[in-house]
Every structure is written in structure tokens, then in C-alpha cells.
Short mmCIF file of N, CA, C and O in Angstrom, two decimals:
data_model
loop_
_atom_site.label_atom_id
_atom_site.label_comp_id
_atom_site.label_asym_id
_atom_site.label_seq_id
_atom_site.Cartn_x
_atom_site.Cartn_y
_atom_site.Cartn_z
N ILE A 25 0.83 -1.20 0.00
CA ILE A 25 0.00 0.00 0.00
C ILE A 25 0.87 1.26 0.00
O ILE A 25 0.61 2.19 -0.73
N THR A 26 1.90 1.29 0.83
CA THR A 26 2.69 2.50 0.99
C THR A 26 3.81 2.63 -0.02
O THR A 26 4.34 3.71 -0.22
N GLY A 27 4.19 1.52 -0.64
CA GLY A 27 5.32 1.55 -1.56
C GLY A 27 6.66 1.48 -0.87
O GLY A 27 7.71 1.52 -1.52
N LEU A 28 6.67 1.42 0.46
CA LEU A 28 7.93 1.30 1.19
C LEU A 28 8.53 -0.08 0.96
O LEU A 28 7.82 -1.08 0.92
N THR A 29 9.84 -0.13 0.86
CA THR A 29 10.53 -1.40 0.70
C THR A 29 11.47 -1.59 1.88
O THR A 29 11.74 -0.65 2.65
N ASP A 30 11.97 -2.80 2.02
CA ASP A 30 12.95 -3.08 3.08
C ASP A 30 14.16 -2.15 2.95
O ASP A 30 14.69 -1.68 3.95
N GLU A 31 14.55 -1.87 1.72
CA GLU A 31 15.70 -0.99 1.48
C GLU A 31 15.42 0.43 2.00
O GLU A 31 16.33 1.10 2.49
N ASN A 32 14.18 0.90 1.86
CA ASN A 32 13.82 2.23 2.38
C ASN A 32 14.01 2.32 3.89
O ASN A 32 14.27 3.40 4.42
N LEU A 33 13.85 1.21 4.56
CA LEU A 33 13.86 1.20 6.02
C LEU A 33 15.20 0.82 6.63
O LEU A 33 15.39 0.96 7.83
N LEU A 34 16.14 0.35 5.80
CA LEU A 34 17.46 -0.03 6.30
C LEU A 34 18.13 1.13 7.01
O LEU A 34 18.19 2.24 6.51
N GLY A 35 18.61 0.86 8.21
CA GLY A 35 19.35 1.87 8.97
C GLY A 35 18.49 2.93 9.63
O GLY A 35 19.02 3.86 10.22
N LYS A 36 17.18 2.84 9.52
CA LYS A 36 16.30 3.86 10.10
C LYS A 36 15.97 3.59 11.57
O LYS A 36 15.48 4.46 12.25
N GLY A 37 16.22 2.38 12.03
CA GLY A 37 15.91 2.05 13.42
C GLY A 37 14.44 1.74 13.61
O GLY A 37 13.63 1.85 12.70
N ARG A 38 14.13 1.35 14.82
CA ARG A 38 12.75 1.04 15.19
C ARG A 38 12.12 2.26 15.84
O ARG A 38 12.80 3.22 16.19
N PHE A 39 10.83 2.21 16.04
CA PHE A 39 10.14 3.31 16.72
C PHE A 39 10.78 3.58 18.08
O PHE A 39 10.99 4.73 18.46
N ALA A 40 11.11 2.51 18.79
CA ALA A 40 11.72 2.65 20.11
C ALA A 40 13.00 3.49 20.07
O ALA A 40 13.33 4.18 21.04
N ASP A 41 13.71 3.44 18.94
CA ASP A 41 14.95 4.21 18.81
C ASP A 41 14.68 5.71 18.69
O ASP A 41 15.58 6.52 18.89
N HIS A 42 13.46 6.07 18.37
CA HIS A 42 13.11 7.48 18.15
C HIS A 42 12.06 7.98 19.14
O HIS A 42 11.60 9.11 19.02
N ILE A 43 11.69 7.16 20.11
CA ILE A 43 10.56 7.49 20.99
C ILE A 43 10.80 8.77 21.79
O ILE A 43 9.88 9.57 21.97
N ASP A 44 12.03 8.99 22.26
CA ASP A 44 12.29 10.21 23.04
C ASP A 44 12.12 11.46 22.18
O ASP A 44 11.55 12.46 22.63
N GLU A 45 12.55 11.39 20.93
CA GLU A 45 12.38 12.52 20.02
C GLU A 45 10.89 12.78 19.77
O GLU A 45 10.44 13.94 19.79
N VAL A 46 10.12 11.74 19.56
CA VAL A 46 8.68 11.89 19.33
C VAL A 46 8.01 12.46 20.58
O VAL A 46 7.19 13.38 20.49
N MET A 47 8.38 11.95 21.76
CA MET A 47 7.79 12.47 23.00
C MET A 47 8.14 13.95 23.19
O MET A 47 7.29 14.73 23.63
N ASN A 48 9.35 14.35 22.86
CA ASN A 48 9.74 15.76 22.99
C ASN A 48 8.93 16.65 22.05
O ASN A 48 8.54 17.75 22.43
N ILE A 49 8.69 16.17 20.85
CA ILE A 49 7.89 16.95 19.90
C ILE A 49 6.46 17.07 20.42
O ILE A 49 5.89 18.17 20.45
N LEU A 50 5.87 15.96 20.84
CA LEU A 50 4.48 15.99 21.32
C LEU A 50 4.34 16.82 22.60
O LEU A 50 3.29 17.40 22.84
N ALA A 51 5.38 16.90 23.39
CA ALA A 51 5.34 17.68 24.63
C ALA A 51 5.16 19.17 24.34
O ALA A 51 4.67 19.92 25.19
N THR A 52 5.52 19.60 23.13
CA THR A 52 5.39 21.02 22.77
C THR A 52 4.06 21.32 22.10
O THR A 52 3.79 22.47 21.78
N CYS A 53 3.24 20.29 21.88
CA CYS A 53 1.98 20.45 21.15
C CYS A 53 0.78 20.60 22.07
O CYS A 53 0.69 19.92 23.08
N ASP A 54 -0.14 21.47 21.69
CA ASP A 54 -1.42 21.58 22.39
C ASP A 54 -2.38 20.50 21.92
O ASP A 54 -3.28 20.11 22.65
N GLY A 55 -2.21 20.06 20.68
CA GLY A 55 -3.13 19.08 20.12
C GLY A 55 -2.48 18.25 19.04
O GLY A 55 -1.38 18.54 18.58
N LEU A 56 -3.20 17.20 18.68
CA LEU A 56 -2.75 16.30 17.63
C LEU A 56 -3.90 16.10 16.66
O LEU A 56 -5.00 15.74 17.07
N LEU A 57 -3.66 16.38 15.40
CA LEU A 57 -4.68 16.27 14.36
C LEU A 57 -4.32 15.11 13.45
O LEU A 57 -3.20 15.02 12.97
N ALA A 58 -5.26 14.22 13.22
CA ALA A 58 -5.07 13.11 12.29
C ALA A 58 -6.41 12.81 11.64
O ALA A 58 -7.46 13.14 12.17
N HIS A 59 -6.35 12.18 10.48
CA HIS A 59 -7.61 11.88 9.80
C HIS A 59 -8.28 10.64 10.40
O HIS A 59 -9.48 10.62 10.57
N ASN A 60 -7.52 9.62 10.71
CA ASN A 60 -8.08 8.40 11.30
C ASN A 60 -7.35 8.15 12.61
O ASN A 60 -6.65 7.15 12.76
N LEU A 61 -7.52 9.06 13.54
CA LEU A 61 -6.76 9.05 14.79
C LEU A 61 -6.89 7.76 15.59
O LEU A 61 -5.89 7.28 16.11
N PRO A 62 -8.07 7.17 15.72
CA PRO A 62 -8.13 5.92 16.50
C PRO A 62 -7.20 4.84 15.95
O PRO A 62 -6.51 4.16 16.71
N PHE A 63 -7.14 4.69 14.65
CA PHE A 63 -6.26 3.70 14.02
C PHE A 63 -4.80 4.07 14.24
O PHE A 63 -3.99 3.25 14.70
N ASP A 64 -4.45 5.31 13.93
CA ASP A 64 -3.05 5.75 14.05
C ASP A 64 -2.57 5.68 15.49
O ASP A 64 -1.46 5.20 15.76
N SER A 65 -3.38 6.17 16.42
CA SER A 65 -2.94 6.17 17.82
C SER A 65 -2.84 4.75 18.38
O SER A 65 -1.98 4.47 19.22
N PHE A 66 -3.68 3.84 17.90
CA PHE A 66 -3.59 2.45 18.32
C PHE A 66 -2.25 1.85 17.89
O PHE A 66 -1.58 1.17 18.67
N LEU A 67 -1.86 2.08 16.64
CA LEU A 67 -0.58 1.56 16.17
C LEU A 67 0.59 2.16 16.94
O LEU A 67 1.54 1.46 17.31
N VAL A 68 0.52 3.45 17.21
CA VAL A 68 1.58 4.10 17.99
C VAL A 68 1.61 3.51 19.40
O VAL A 68 2.68 3.20 19.93
N TRP A 69 0.43 3.32 19.98
CA TRP A 69 0.36 2.78 21.34
C TRP A 69 0.97 1.36 21.41
O TRP A 69 1.66 1.03 22.36
N LEU A 70 0.75 0.56 20.39
CA LEU A 70 1.36 -0.77 20.36
C LEU A 70 2.88 -0.67 20.37
O LEU A 70 3.56 -1.45 21.05
N GLU A 71 3.42 0.30 19.65
CA GLU A 71 4.88 0.49 19.63
C GLU A 71 5.38 1.01 20.98
O GLU A 71 6.48 0.67 21.42
N ILE A 72 4.60 1.85 21.63
CA ILE A 72 4.96 2.36 22.95
C ILE A 72 5.03 1.20 23.94
O ILE A 72 5.97 1.10 24.74
N ILE A 73 4.05 0.33 23.89
CA ILE A 73 4.04 -0.85 24.76
C ILE A 73 5.23 -1.74 24.45
O ILE A 73 5.93 -2.22 25.36
N ARG A 74 5.48 -1.97 23.17
CA ARG A 74 6.61 -2.81 22.76
C ARG A 74 7.92 -2.24 23.29
O ARG A 74 8.82 -2.97 23.67
N ALA A 75 8.01 -0.91 23.35
CA ALA A 75 9.22 -0.25 23.86
C ALA A 75 9.24 -0.18 25.39
O ALA A 75 10.24 0.24 25.97
N GLY A 76 8.13 -0.56 26.03
CA GLY A 76 8.06 -0.51 27.49
C GLY A 76 8.02 0.90 28.04
O GLY A 76 8.48 1.15 29.16
N ARG A 77 7.43 1.83 27.30
CA ARG A 77 7.44 3.25 27.69
C ARG A 77 6.04 3.79 28.02
O ARG A 77 5.83 5.00 27.99
N GLU A 78 5.11 2.91 28.36
CA GLU A 78 3.74 3.35 28.64
C GLU A 78 3.67 4.42 29.73
O GLU A 78 2.87 5.34 29.65
N LYS A 79 4.48 4.27 30.77
CA LYS A 79 4.42 5.22 31.90
C LYS A 79 4.98 6.58 31.54
O LYS A 79 4.63 7.57 32.17
N ASP A 80 5.83 6.63 30.54
CA ASP A 80 6.45 7.90 30.13
C ASP A 80 5.62 8.67 29.11
O ASP A 80 5.77 9.87 28.97
N TRP A 81 4.78 7.97 28.38
CA TRP A 81 4.09 8.56 27.24
C TRP A 81 2.98 9.50 27.66
O TRP A 81 2.19 9.20 28.55
N ARG A 82 2.90 10.66 27.01
CA ARG A 82 1.83 11.63 27.23
C ARG A 82 1.31 12.10 25.88
O ARG A 82 2.07 12.65 25.09
N TRP A 83 0.02 11.88 25.64
CA TRP A 83 -0.59 12.42 24.42
C TRP A 83 -0.86 13.90 24.66
O TRP A 83 -1.09 14.33 25.78
N PRO A 84 -0.89 14.71 23.60
CA PRO A 84 -1.30 16.11 23.75
C PRO A 84 -2.72 16.19 24.32
O PRO A 84 -3.51 15.24 24.21
N MET A 85 -3.06 17.33 24.88
CA MET A 85 -4.37 17.52 25.53
C MET A 85 -5.53 17.33 24.56
O MET A 85 -6.55 16.77 24.92
N ARG A 86 -5.39 17.83 23.36
CA ARG A 86 -6.48 17.73 22.38
C ARG A 86 -6.12 16.74 21.28
O ARG A 86 -5.10 16.89 20.62
N LEU A 87 -6.98 15.78 21.09
CA LEU A 87 -6.82 14.80 20.03
C LEU A 87 -7.97 15.00 19.06
O LEU A 87 -9.13 14.86 19.44
N ILE A 88 -7.66 15.33 17.82
CA ILE A 88 -8.68 15.70 16.85
C ILE A 88 -8.63 14.75 15.67
O ILE A 88 -7.59 14.59 15.04
N CYS A 89 -9.76 14.13 15.39
CA CYS A 89 -9.86 13.17 14.29
C CYS A 89 -10.85 13.72 13.26
O CYS A 89 -12.04 13.82 13.54
N THR A 90 -10.36 14.06 12.07
CA THR A 90 -11.24 14.66 11.08
C THR A 90 -12.29 13.68 10.57
O THR A 90 -13.40 14.09 10.26
N SER A 91 -11.97 12.40 10.49
CA SER A 91 -12.99 11.45 10.02
C SER A 91 -14.15 11.39 11.01
O SER A 91 -15.31 11.30 10.61
N GLN A 92 -13.87 11.51 12.30
CA GLN A 92 -14.93 11.52 13.30
C GLN A 92 -15.68 12.85 13.30
O GLN A 92 -16.89 12.88 13.52
N LEU A 93 -14.96 13.94 13.06
CA LEU A 93 -15.60 15.26 13.06
C LEU A 93 -16.67 15.37 11.99
O LEU A 93 -17.70 16.00 12.19
N PHE A 94 -16.42 14.77 10.84
CA PHE A 94 -17.35 14.90 9.73
C PHE A 94 -18.37 13.76 9.69
O PHE A 94 -19.29 13.80 8.88
N GLU A 95 -18.24 12.78 10.56
CA GLU A 95 -19.16 11.65 10.58
C GLU A 95 -20.62 12.07 10.79
O GLU A 95 -21.50 11.57 10.08
N PRO A 96 -20.94 12.96 11.73
CA PRO A 96 -22.35 13.32 11.91
C PRO A 96 -22.99 13.91 10.65
O PRO A 96 -24.14 13.63 10.35
N GLU A 97 -22.24 14.71 9.92
CA GLU A 97 -22.76 15.34 8.72
C GLU A 97 -22.90 14.35 7.56
O GLU A 97 -23.87 14.39 6.82
N TRP A 98 -21.94 13.45 7.43
CA TRP A 98 -21.90 12.53 6.31
C TRP A 98 -22.69 11.25 6.57
O TRP A 98 -23.07 10.56 5.64
N GLY A 99 -22.86 10.90 7.85
CA GLY A 99 -23.51 9.64 8.19
C GLY A 99 -22.55 8.48 8.23
O GLY A 99 -22.92 7.35 8.50
N TYR A 100 -21.30 8.74 7.95
CA TYR A 100 -20.21 7.76 8.02
C TYR A 100 -18.91 8.53 8.10
O TYR A 100 -18.89 9.75 7.91
N ARG A 101 -17.83 7.83 8.38
CA ARG A 101 -16.52 8.49 8.45
C ARG A 101 -15.92 8.54 7.05
O ARG A 101 -15.56 7.52 6.49
N PRO A 102 -15.81 9.74 6.48
CA PRO A 102 -15.29 9.83 5.12
C PRO A 102 -13.81 9.48 5.04
O PRO A 102 -13.05 9.69 5.99
N LYS A 103 -13.41 8.95 3.90
CA LYS A 103 -12.00 8.71 3.64
C LYS A 103 -11.34 10.05 3.37
O LYS A 103 -12.00 11.02 2.98
N LEU A 104 -10.04 10.08 3.54
CA LEU A 104 -9.29 11.31 3.33
C LEU A 104 -9.48 11.84 1.92
O LEU A 104 -9.68 13.05 1.72
N ILE A 105 -9.48 10.97 0.92
CA ILE A 105 -9.64 11.44 -0.46
C ILE A 105 -11.01 12.05 -0.68
O ILE A 105 -11.15 13.02 -1.42
N GLN A 106 -12.04 11.50 -0.02
CA GLN A 106 -13.39 12.06 -0.14
C GLN A 106 -13.47 13.43 0.51
O GLN A 106 -14.04 14.37 -0.05
N LEU A 107 -12.93 13.53 1.71
CA LEU A 107 -12.99 14.79 2.45
C LEU A 107 -12.17 15.87 1.74
O LEU A 107 -12.61 17.02 1.64
N TYR A 108 -11.02 15.49 1.23
CA TYR A 108 -10.17 16.44 0.52
C TYR A 108 -10.91 17.01 -0.69
O TYR A 108 -10.93 18.22 -0.91
N LYS A 109 -11.51 16.16 -1.47
CA LYS A 109 -12.26 16.62 -2.66
C LYS A 109 -13.43 17.51 -2.25
O LYS A 109 -13.68 18.54 -2.85
N HIS A 110 -14.15 17.11 -1.19
CA HIS A 110 -15.31 17.86 -0.72
C HIS A 110 -14.90 19.26 -0.25
O HIS A 110 -15.57 20.24 -0.57
N ILE A 111 -13.80 19.35 0.47
CA ILE A 111 -13.39 20.63 1.07
C ILE A 111 -12.64 21.50 0.06
O ILE A 111 -12.88 22.70 -0.02
N THR A 112 -11.72 20.90 -0.71
CA THR A 112 -10.88 21.71 -1.58
C THR A 112 -11.38 21.78 -3.02
O THR A 112 -10.97 22.67 -3.77
N GLY A 113 -12.23 20.82 -3.40
CA GLY A 113 -12.69 20.75 -4.79
C GLY A 113 -11.68 20.12 -5.72
O GLY A 113 -11.89 20.07 -6.93
N LYS A 114 -10.56 19.64 -5.17
CA LYS A 114 -9.50 19.05 -5.98
C LYS A 114 -9.43 17.54 -5.72
O LYS A 114 -9.84 17.07 -4.66
N GLU A 115 -8.90 16.82 -6.69
CA GLU A 115 -8.68 15.38 -6.53
C GLU A 115 -7.43 15.17 -5.68
O GLU A 115 -6.48 15.95 -5.75
N TYR A 116 -7.44 14.10 -4.90
CA TYR A 116 -6.26 13.71 -4.13
C TYR A 116 -5.95 12.26 -4.43
O TYR A 116 -6.78 11.39 -4.18
N LYS A 117 -4.78 12.02 -4.99
CA LYS A 117 -4.37 10.66 -5.29
C LYS A 117 -3.79 10.05 -4.02
O LYS A 117 -2.74 10.49 -3.53
N GLN A 118 -4.47 9.08 -3.48
CA GLN A 118 -4.06 8.45 -2.23
C GLN A 118 -2.76 7.69 -2.44
O GLN A 118 -2.69 6.74 -3.21
N THR A 119 -1.70 8.13 -1.77
CA THR A 119 -0.40 7.48 -1.88
C THR A 119 -0.07 6.63 -0.66
O THR A 119 0.86 5.86 -0.68
N HIS A 120 -0.83 6.84 0.42
CA HIS A 120 -0.57 6.17 1.70
C HIS A 120 0.83 6.48 2.22
O HIS A 120 1.44 5.67 2.90
N ARG A 121 1.31 7.65 1.88
CA ARG A 121 2.58 8.12 2.42
C ARG A 121 2.25 9.19 3.44
O ARG A 121 1.44 10.08 3.20
N ALA A 122 2.89 9.11 4.59
CA ALA A 122 2.55 9.98 5.72
C ALA A 122 2.64 11.47 5.36
O ALA A 122 1.74 12.23 5.70
N LEU A 123 3.69 11.86 4.69
CA LEU A 123 3.85 13.28 4.38
C LEU A 123 2.76 13.77 3.43
O LEU A 123 2.19 14.84 3.64
N ASP A 124 2.45 12.98 2.40
CA ASP A 124 1.39 13.38 1.48
C ASP A 124 0.05 13.52 2.19
O ASP A 124 -0.68 14.48 1.98
N ASP A 125 -0.27 12.54 3.04
CA ASP A 125 -1.53 12.59 3.78
C ASP A 125 -1.55 13.76 4.75
O ASP A 125 -2.57 14.43 4.91
N ALA A 126 -0.42 14.02 5.42
CA ALA A 126 -0.36 15.14 6.37
C ALA A 126 -0.54 16.48 5.65
O ALA A 126 -1.24 17.37 6.15
N LEU A 127 0.05 16.61 4.47
CA LEU A 127 -0.12 17.86 3.70
C LEU A 127 -1.56 18.04 3.25
O LEU A 127 -2.10 19.14 3.29
N ALA A 128 -2.20 16.95 2.81
CA ALA A 128 -3.61 17.03 2.42
C ALA A 128 -4.47 17.40 3.62
O ALA A 128 -5.37 18.24 3.52
N LEU A 129 -4.19 16.80 4.76
CA LEU A 129 -4.95 17.10 5.98
C LEU A 129 -4.73 18.55 6.42
O LEU A 129 -5.68 19.22 6.84
N ALA A 130 -3.51 19.02 6.29
CA ALA A 130 -3.23 20.42 6.64
C ALA A 130 -4.00 21.37 5.74
O ALA A 130 -4.51 22.39 6.20
N GLU A 131 -4.12 21.02 4.47
CA GLU A 131 -4.88 21.86 3.54
C GLU A 131 -6.36 21.87 3.92
O GLU A 131 -7.01 22.92 3.89
N ILE A 132 -6.89 20.72 4.29
CA ILE A 132 -8.28 20.64 4.76
C ILE A 132 -8.47 21.50 5.99
O ILE A 132 -9.39 22.31 6.08
N ALA A 133 -7.58 21.33 6.97
CA ALA A 133 -7.68 22.07 8.23
C ALA A 133 -7.61 23.56 7.99
O ALA A 133 -8.35 24.34 8.60
N SER A 134 -6.73 23.98 7.09
CA SER A 134 -6.60 25.40 6.77
C SER A 134 -7.85 25.93 6.08
O SER A 134 -8.35 27.01 6.41
N GLU A 135 -8.36 25.16 5.15
CA GLU A 135 -9.52 25.58 4.36
C GLU A 135 -10.76 25.81 5.24
O GLU A 135 -11.51 26.75 5.02
N VAL A 136 -10.97 24.94 6.22
CA VAL A 136 -12.15 25.08 7.09
C VAL A 136 -11.83 25.80 8.39
O VAL A 136 -12.66 25.86 9.29
N LYS A 137 -10.59 26.34 8.49
CA LYS A 137 -10.16 27.06 9.69
C LYS A 137 -10.35 26.20 10.94
O LYS A 137 -10.82 26.65 11.98
N LEU A 138 -9.95 24.94 10.81
CA LEU A 138 -10.19 23.94 11.85
C LEU A 138 -9.56 24.30 13.19
O LEU A 138 -10.18 24.14 14.23
N ILE A 139 -8.35 24.82 13.18
CA ILE A 139 -7.67 25.10 14.44
C ILE A 139 -8.42 26.17 15.23
O ILE A 139 -8.64 26.04 16.42
N GLU A 140 -8.86 27.23 14.56
CA GLU A 140 -9.62 28.28 15.25
C GLU A 140 -10.95 27.75 15.77
O GLU A 140 -11.37 28.06 16.87
N ILE A 141 -11.59 26.91 14.98
CA ILE A 141 -12.89 26.37 15.36
C ILE A 141 -12.75 25.43 16.55
O ILE A 141 -13.53 25.48 17.50
N VAL A 142 -11.74 24.58 16.50
CA VAL A 142 -11.52 23.62 17.59
C VAL A 142 -11.31 24.36 18.90
O VAL A 142 -11.81 23.96 19.94
N SER A 143 -10.58 25.43 18.86
CA SER A 143 -10.33 26.21 20.08
C SER A 143 -11.63 26.73 20.68
O SER A 143 -11.75 26.86 21.89
N ALA A 144 -12.61 27.01 19.84
CA ALA A 144 -13.85 27.61 20.31
C ALA A 144 -14.94 26.61 20.66
O ALA A 144 -15.85 26.92 21.42
N PHE A 145 -14.89 25.40 20.14
CA PHE A 145 -15.99 24.45 20.29
C PHE A 145 -15.58 23.13 20.91
O PHE A 145 -15.96 22.08 20.43
N LYS A 146 -14.85 23.16 22.01
CA LYS A 146 -14.45 21.95 22.69
C LYS A 146 -15.37 21.75 23.89
O LYS A 146 -15.46 22.60 24.75
N ILE A 147 -16.06 20.62 23.92
CA ILE A 147 -16.99 20.33 25.00
C ILE A 147 -16.72 18.91 25.49
O ILE A 147 -16.76 17.96 24.70
N GLU A 148 -16.47 18.77 26.77
CA GLU A 148 -16.27 17.46 27.38
C GLU A 148 -15.31 16.57 26.59
O GLU A 148 -15.59 15.42 26.28
N ASP A 149 -14.13 17.13 26.25
CA ASP A 149 -13.09 16.40 25.54
C ASP A 149 -13.49 15.92 24.15
O ASP A 149 -12.85 15.07 23.57
N ARG A 150 -14.59 16.40 23.62
CA ARG A 150 -14.94 16.12 22.22
C ARG A 150 -14.97 17.45 21.50
O ARG A 150 -15.31 18.47 22.07
N VAL A 151 -14.64 17.41 20.26
CA VAL A 151 -14.61 18.64 19.47
C VAL A 151 -15.77 18.61 18.49
O VAL A 151 -16.03 17.60 17.85
N TYR A 152 -16.48 19.71 18.41
CA TYR A 152 -17.63 19.82 17.52
C TYR A 152 -17.39 20.95 16.53
O TYR A 152 -16.96 22.03 16.91
N ILE A 153 -17.72 20.70 15.29
CA ILE A 153 -17.61 21.74 14.27
C ILE A 153 -19.02 22.17 13.90
O ILE A 153 -19.87 21.33 13.62
N PRO A 154 -19.28 23.47 13.90
CA PRO A 154 -20.60 23.94 13.52
C PRO A 154 -20.97 23.48 12.12
O PRO A 154 -20.13 23.37 11.24
N LYS A 155 -22.23 23.19 11.89
CA LYS A 155 -22.70 22.64 10.63
C LYS A 155 -22.32 23.52 9.44
O LYS A 155 -21.95 23.02 8.38
N ASP A 156 -22.38 24.84 9.58
CA ASP A 156 -22.09 25.71 8.45
C ASP A 156 -20.63 25.63 8.02
O ASP A 156 -20.29 25.96 6.90
N VAL A 157 -19.76 25.14 8.87
CA VAL A 157 -18.36 24.98 8.52
C VAL A 157 -18.13 23.62 7.85
O VAL A 157 -17.36 23.50 6.92
N ARG A 158 -18.83 22.60 8.33
CA ARG A 158 -18.63 21.26 7.78
C ARG A 158 -19.07 21.17 6.33
O ARG A 158 -18.49 20.48 5.54
N VAL A 159 -20.12 21.89 5.98
CA VAL A 159 -20.63 21.84 4.62
C VAL A 159 -19.91 22.91 3.82
O VAL A 159 -19.96 24.07 4.15
N HIS A 160 -19.25 22.50 2.76
CA HIS A 160 -18.44 23.45 1.99
C HIS A 160 -19.02 23.59 0.60
O HIS A 160 -19.37 22.67 -0.04
#
């Protein structure tokens, strides 16, 4: 799916080799935005457990999942390519590469002013986007 090969990963180390760097980056963040956050955070959590660092790990205060945010409006959790087209009007070729997906998600977040909205509409650890913003 991702196009990564064993050669791409040679010498890169395991997640455990980079966990302190990741924790330092997350320690500076107010929030974490992902399109399919439950899936991504589960995989990260498995690596944290594998590294034996559960007690050290701290997620940012706000965890924002765009597929969940748009679920009430759509009636299901849209795929990133669907949401990207809906919000930007442009096609997105799914590459399953982290940087490409992150850039597409950043464009979505910028287009709907997600960061400003999230700051204003956080209730009981869930984030709600007003209907007029979700529909583009």
C-alpha cells in the first residue's frame, strides 16, 4: 500500500529508537490532528508498549480526528480522499505516504479554519464543528 521497501527502512531504526524525540515533539503540542486518529494512535500505542514506555508517554491535551468530526454530517466516516475533494474541490491521489496525507490534511484544516474552530468548540473532551463549517 505505501510503496515502502525493506531498502527504504534499512538503517532507520525502530520506533523505540526514536521514541524520546517523538515524545519531545508531542510535549510542545497543544493538540494532535489526524484523519483516522483511533487507528493511528492504536498503532503508535502498540509500539509504545513494545518499547516498554507506557508510563512515560503523554498524548497532547487535544486529540482531533477529522474522520470523526465529519461523521455526523456525512452519516459515516469519510475517507481522506473524499474529504479532501469535498473541502478543496481538488482530486487527491491516495499514496498512503505519511507526508502526502499530512499535507492534504493540513490543507483541509486550513480551508475550514479547523484550528480556530476547535479552540472555540471543545466540549467534554470532544470537538464539535458547527454545521455551516462542515458543509463546503
